[in-house]
């Protein structure tokens, strides 16, 4: 993942690289999730940065160093950037390199997906489920609460599913596991592999 840098002290609102995600996520959910929720996190972060001592550094560094409101908003900007960028209505398949790593560390791609969905479905409250690479090169699945991101634990984030209710409630109501299962249809694995 490239460092995300501010311009003139402000982080830009990412543009969505697509207009829909097929049947996995509705246009209404996409519109609220990107245009309202992410927009609020970006605006709140940019308002809080001046005078904070965290100006001029990458978004990833802000997440590693900040606490309180700045951490929450910076974390959510980073998490949503990774989330939206890895999805596509015409996703590219997984390559053999990532497939072999998943097989090595989880037994199989299916076993990885099962663990990922299980950890996403059982995360209590709001948060994110992540696939990351640790400092030894091993792939791990973690649950992170609220705005947390694996970069604060020294991990390299590769893939994430948002399990805040705003990510799925309009489409799936309480059926979080169905939302998580449907998201596999729109994961662009070439984007995920580019983060290795
Ligand atoms: Mn979200």
mmCIF file of C-alpha atoms and ligand atoms in Angstrom:
data_model
loop_
_atom_site.group_PDB
_atom_site.id
_atom_site.type_symbol
_atom_site.label_atom_id
_atom_site.label_comp_id
_atom_site.label_asym_id
_atom_site.label_seq_id
_atom_site.Cartn_x
_atom_site.Cartn_y
_atom_site.Cartn_z
ATOM 1 C CA UNK A 1 0.000 0.000 0.000
ATOM 2 C CA UNK A 2 1.371 3.396 -0.963
ATOM 3 C CA UNK A 3 1.593 6.132 1.670
ATOM 4 C CA UNK A 4 -1.411 8.465 1.417
ATOM 5 C CA UNK A 5 -0.099 12.039 1.742
ATOM 6 C CA UNK A 6 -1.983 15.263 2.507
ATOM 7 C CA UNK A 7 -1.977 18.147 0.016
ATOM 8 C CA UNK A 8 -1.759 21.591 1.593
ATOM 9 C CA UNK A 9 -2.462 19.998 4.955
ATOM 10 C CA UNK A 10 -5.656 18.248 3.847
ATOM 11 C CA UNK A 11 -6.438 14.665 2.898
ATOM 12 C CA UNK A 12 -8.441 14.326 -0.298
ATOM 13 C CA UNK A 13 -11.772 12.515 -0.442
ATOM 14 C CA UNK A 14 -11.141 9.432 -2.607
ATOM 15 C CA UNK A 15 -13.255 9.076 -5.727
ATOM 16 C CA UNK A 16 -15.121 5.802 -6.054
ATOM 17 C CA UNK A 17 -13.490 3.867 -8.935
ATOM 18 C CA UNK A 18 -16.884 2.386 -10.008
ATOM 19 C CA UNK A 19 -20.584 3.288 -10.033
ATOM 20 C CA UNK A 20 -22.017 0.031 -8.735
ATOM 21 C CA UNK A 21 -21.060 -3.305 -7.195
ATOM 22 C CA UNK A 22 -23.577 -5.489 -8.960
ATOM 23 C CA UNK A 23 -25.968 -7.258 -6.597
ATOM 24 C CA UNK A 24 -23.527 -7.530 -3.686
ATOM 25 C CA UNK A 25 -23.981 -3.931 -2.493
ATOM 26 C CA UNK A 26 -26.837 -1.660 -3.561
ATOM 27 C CA UNK A 27 -26.348 1.765 -5.106
ATOM 28 C CA UNK A 28 -28.071 3.308 -2.065
ATOM 29 C CA UNK A 29 -25.624 1.680 0.319
ATOM 30 C CA UNK A 30 -22.670 2.732 -1.848
ATOM 31 C CA UNK A 31 -23.980 6.271 -2.034
ATOM 32 C CA UNK A 32 -24.500 6.677 1.728
ATOM 33 C CA UNK A 33 -21.378 4.744 2.660
ATOM 34 C CA UNK A 34 -19.019 6.688 0.400
ATOM 35 C CA UNK A 35 -20.793 10.029 0.032
ATOM 36 C CA UNK A 36 -21.973 10.494 3.633
ATOM 37 C CA UNK A 37 -20.021 8.262 6.036
ATOM 38 C CA UNK A 38 -16.564 8.477 4.433
ATOM 39 C CA UNK A 39 -17.113 12.171 3.595
ATOM 40 C CA UNK A 40 -17.791 12.928 7.275
ATOM 41 C CA UNK A 41 -14.624 11.112 8.383
ATOM 42 C CA UNK A 42 -12.523 13.032 5.822
ATOM 43 C CA UNK A 43 -14.061 16.374 6.805
ATOM 44 C CA UNK A 44 -13.667 15.729 10.544
ATOM 45 C CA UNK A 45 -10.035 14.643 10.091
ATOM 46 C CA UNK A 46 -9.174 17.716 8.030
ATOM 47 C CA UNK A 47 -10.808 20.006 10.593
ATOM 48 C CA UNK A 48 -8.876 18.421 13.465
ATOM 49 C CA UNK A 49 -5.399 18.264 11.899
ATOM 50 C CA UNK A 50 -4.287 21.936 12.022
ATOM 51 C CA UNK A 51 -2.395 22.520 15.266
ATOM 52 C CA UNK A 52 -2.430 18.839 16.213
ATOM 53 C CA UNK A 53 1.272 18.221 15.600
ATOM 54 C CA UNK A 54 0.323 15.577 13.031
ATOM 55 C CA UNK A 55 0.419 17.809 9.949
ATOM 56 C CA UNK A 56 2.377 16.858 6.833
ATOM 57 C CA UNK A 57 2.760 13.129 7.524
ATOM 58 C CA UNK A 58 1.117 10.229 5.724
ATOM 59 C CA UNK A 59 -2.330 8.998 6.679
ATOM 60 C CA UNK A 60 -0.762 5.724 7.801
ATOM 61 C CA UNK A 61 1.572 7.646 10.154
ATOM 62 C CA UNK A 62 -1.334 9.664 11.518
ATOM 63 C CA UNK A 63 -3.107 6.390 12.322
ATOM 64 C CA UNK A 64 0.015 5.021 14.044
ATOM 65 C CA UNK A 65 0.559 8.173 16.146
ATOM 66 C CA UNK A 66 -2.847 9.720 16.836
ATOM 67 C CA UNK A 67 -5.295 9.080 19.638
ATOM 68 C CA UNK A 68 -8.879 10.019 20.361
ATOM 69 C CA UNK A 69 -10.905 11.802 17.698
ATOM 70 C CA UNK A 70 -8.061 12.177 15.210
ATOM 71 C CA UNK A 71 -7.266 8.473 15.460
ATOM 72 C CA UNK A 72 -10.914 7.561 14.947
ATOM 73 C CA UNK A 73 -11.361 9.723 11.861
ATOM 74 C CA UNK A 74 -7.933 8.966 10.333
ATOM 75 C CA UNK A 75 -8.432 5.254 10.914
ATOM 76 C CA UNK A 76 -11.819 5.341 9.245
ATOM 77 C CA UNK A 77 -10.434 7.261 6.244
ATOM 78 C CA UNK A 78 -7.637 4.708 5.815
ATOM 79 C CA UNK A 79 -9.941 1.721 6.375
ATOM 80 C CA UNK A 80 -12.543 2.939 3.889
ATOM 81 C CA UNK A 81 -9.910 3.792 1.278
ATOM 82 C CA UNK A 82 -8.600 0.226 1.441
ATOM 83 C CA UNK A 83 -12.150 -1.181 1.449
ATOM 84 C CA UNK A 84 -13.524 0.726 -1.537
ATOM 85 C CA UNK A 85 -10.354 0.388 -3.637
ATOM 86 C CA UNK A 86 -10.234 -3.412 -3.343
ATOM 87 C CA UNK A 87 -13.793 -3.900 -4.666
ATOM 88 C CA UNK A 88 -14.966 -3.896 -8.286
ATOM 89 C CA UNK A 89 -18.075 -4.839 -10.271
ATOM 90 C CA UNK A 90 -15.698 -6.625 -12.684
ATOM 91 C CA UNK A 91 -13.124 -8.088 -10.302
ATOM 92 C CA UNK A 92 -9.920 -9.776 -11.426
ATOM 93 C CA UNK A 93 -9.211 -13.284 -10.085
ATOM 94 C CA UNK A 94 -6.612 -14.314 -7.543
ATOM 95 C CA UNK A 95 -3.135 -15.016 -8.846
ATOM 96 C CA UNK A 96 -1.058 -18.082 -8.034
ATOM 97 C CA UNK A 97 1.245 -16.231 -5.613
ATOM 98 C CA UNK A 98 -1.466 -15.179 -3.168
ATOM 99 C CA UNK A 99 -3.222 -18.525 -3.628
ATOM 100 C CA UNK A 100 -0.066 -20.349 -2.559
ATOM 101 C CA UNK A 101 0.420 -18.057 0.464
ATOM 102 C CA UNK A 102 -3.183 -18.624 1.593
ATOM 103 C CA UNK A 103 -2.736 -22.364 1.134
ATOM 104 C CA UNK A 104 0.466 -22.318 3.156
ATOM 105 C CA UNK A 105 -0.971 -20.328 6.087
ATOM 106 C CA UNK A 106 -4.649 -21.426 6.182
ATOM 107 C CA UNK A 107 -4.646 -24.809 4.438
ATOM 108 C CA UNK A 108 -6.644 -23.577 1.408
ATOM 109 C CA UNK A 109 -8.313 -20.493 -0.039
ATOM 110 C CA UNK A 110 -11.691 -21.841 1.103
ATOM 111 C CA UNK A 111 -10.416 -22.373 4.649
ATOM 112 C CA UNK A 112 -9.122 -18.793 4.658
ATOM 113 C CA UNK A 113 -12.483 -17.442 3.439
ATOM 114 C CA UNK A 114 -14.337 -19.435 6.083
ATOM 115 C CA UNK A 115 -12.152 -18.061 8.885
ATOM 116 C CA UNK A 116 -12.420 -14.517 7.506
ATOM 117 C CA UNK A 117 -16.237 -14.598 7.318
ATOM 118 C CA UNK A 118 -16.503 -16.311 10.708
ATOM 119 C CA UNK A 119 -14.354 -13.632 12.346
ATOM 120 C CA UNK A 120 -16.285 -10.868 10.584
ATOM 121 C CA UNK A 121 -19.637 -12.325 11.574
ATOM 122 C CA UNK A 122 -18.674 -12.764 15.232
ATOM 123 C CA UNK A 123 -17.015 -9.375 15.803
ATOM 124 C CA UNK A 124 -19.169 -7.850 18.538
ATOM 125 C CA UNK A 125 -20.280 -4.315 17.686
ATOM 126 C CA UNK A 126 -18.649 -2.143 15.004
ATOM 127 C CA UNK A 127 -15.334 -2.867 13.351
ATOM 128 C CA UNK A 128 -13.437 -4.542 10.558
ATOM 129 C CA UNK A 129 -12.084 -7.989 9.700
ATOM 130 C CA UNK A 130 -8.647 -8.014 8.075
ATOM 131 C CA UNK A 131 -6.228 -10.189 6.168
ATOM 132 C CA UNK A 132 -2.715 -8.915 6.824
ATOM 133 C CA UNK A 133 0.911 -9.977 6.524
ATOM 134 C CA UNK A 134 3.011 -9.959 9.674
ATOM 135 C CA UNK A 135 6.685 -9.020 9.942
ATOM 136 C CA UNK A 136 7.677 -12.670 9.353
ATOM 137 C CA UNK A 137 5.690 -12.808 6.096
ATOM 138 C CA UNK A 138 2.893 -14.926 7.560
ATOM 139 C CA UNK A 139 -0.726 -14.143 6.647
ATOM 140 C CA UNK A 140 -3.109 -13.581 9.551
ATOM 141 C CA UNK A 141 -6.832 -12.798 9.972
ATOM 142 C CA UNK A 142 -7.707 -10.317 12.727
ATOM 143 C CA UNK A 143 -10.766 -8.572 14.111
ATOM 144 C CA UNK A 144 -10.311 -4.845 14.764
ATOM 145 C CA UNK A 145 -12.779 -2.721 16.693
ATOM 146 C CA UNK A 146 -14.253 0.587 15.545
ATOM 147 C CA UNK A 147 -11.585 2.545 13.590
ATOM 148 C CA UNK A 148 -8.618 0.269 14.307
ATOM 149 C CA UNK A 149 -6.250 -0.716 11.496
ATOM 150 C CA UNK A 150 -3.593 -3.466 11.564
ATOM 151 C CA UNK A 151 -0.839 -0.905 10.799
ATOM 152 C CA UNK A 152 -0.925 0.038 14.496
ATOM 153 C CA UNK A 153 0.183 -3.539 15.289
ATOM 154 C CA UNK A 154 2.989 -3.478 12.708
ATOM 155 C CA UNK A 155 1.014 -5.571 10.201
ATOM 156 C CA UNK A 156 0.645 -4.937 6.470
ATOM 157 C CA UNK A 157 -3.094 -4.797 5.614
ATOM 158 C CA UNK A 158 -4.107 -6.679 2.445
ATOM 159 C CA UNK A 159 -7.903 -7.100 2.520
ATOM 160 C CA UNK A 160 -10.703 -5.839 4.738
ATOM 161 C CA UNK A 161 -14.476 -6.182 5.047
ATOM 162 C CA UNK A 162 -16.326 -3.398 6.880
ATOM 163 C CA UNK A 163 -18.721 -4.828 9.464
ATOM 164 C CA UNK A 164 -20.141 -1.539 10.760
ATOM 165 C CA UNK A 165 -23.904 -1.762 10.310
ATOM 166 C CA UNK A 166 -23.838 1.218 7.901
ATOM 167 C CA UNK A 167 -21.952 -1.017 5.444
ATOM 168 C CA UNK A 168 -24.822 -3.488 5.021
ATOM 169 C CA UNK A 169 -27.978 -2.627 6.945
ATOM 170 C CA UNK A 170 -29.948 -1.100 4.046
ATOM 171 C CA UNK A 171 -29.408 -4.291 2.005
ATOM 172 C CA UNK A 172 -29.041 -7.113 4.520
ATOM 173 C CA UNK A 173 -30.515 -5.761 7.806
ATOM 174 C CA UNK A 174 -29.271 -8.090 10.560
ATOM 175 C CA UNK A 175 -27.863 -10.705 8.152
ATOM 176 C CA UNK A 176 -24.213 -9.692 8.440
ATOM 177 C CA UNK A 177 -22.920 -13.115 7.381
ATOM 178 C CA UNK A 178 -24.905 -12.904 4.108
ATOM 179 C CA UNK A 179 -23.326 -9.518 3.357
ATOM 180 C CA UNK A 180 -19.858 -10.909 4.072
ATOM 181 C CA UNK A 181 -20.479 -13.940 1.847
ATOM 182 C CA UNK A 182 -21.742 -11.718 -1.006
ATOM 183 C CA UNK A 183 -18.694 -9.451 -0.868
ATOM 184 C CA UNK A 184 -16.457 -12.235 -2.236
ATOM 185 C CA UNK A 185 -18.201 -11.668 -5.606
ATOM 186 C CA UNK A 186 -16.672 -8.189 -5.883
ATOM 187 C CA UNK A 187 -13.153 -8.534 -4.425
ATOM 188 C CA UNK A 188 -10.567 -7.503 -7.022
ATOM 189 C CA UNK A 189 -7.744 -9.872 -6.089
ATOM 190 C CA UNK A 190 -5.194 -8.026 -8.209
ATOM 191 C CA UNK A 191 -5.649 -4.982 -5.957
ATOM 192 C CA UNK A 192 -5.247 -7.202 -2.880
ATOM 193 C CA UNK A 193 -2.066 -8.777 -4.298
ATOM 194 C CA UNK A 194 -0.640 -5.338 -5.124
ATOM 195 C CA UNK A 195 -0.578 -4.685 -1.345
ATOM 196 C CA UNK A 196 1.732 -7.644 -0.639
HETATM 197 MN MN1 LIG B 1 -17.967 1.971 6.713
#
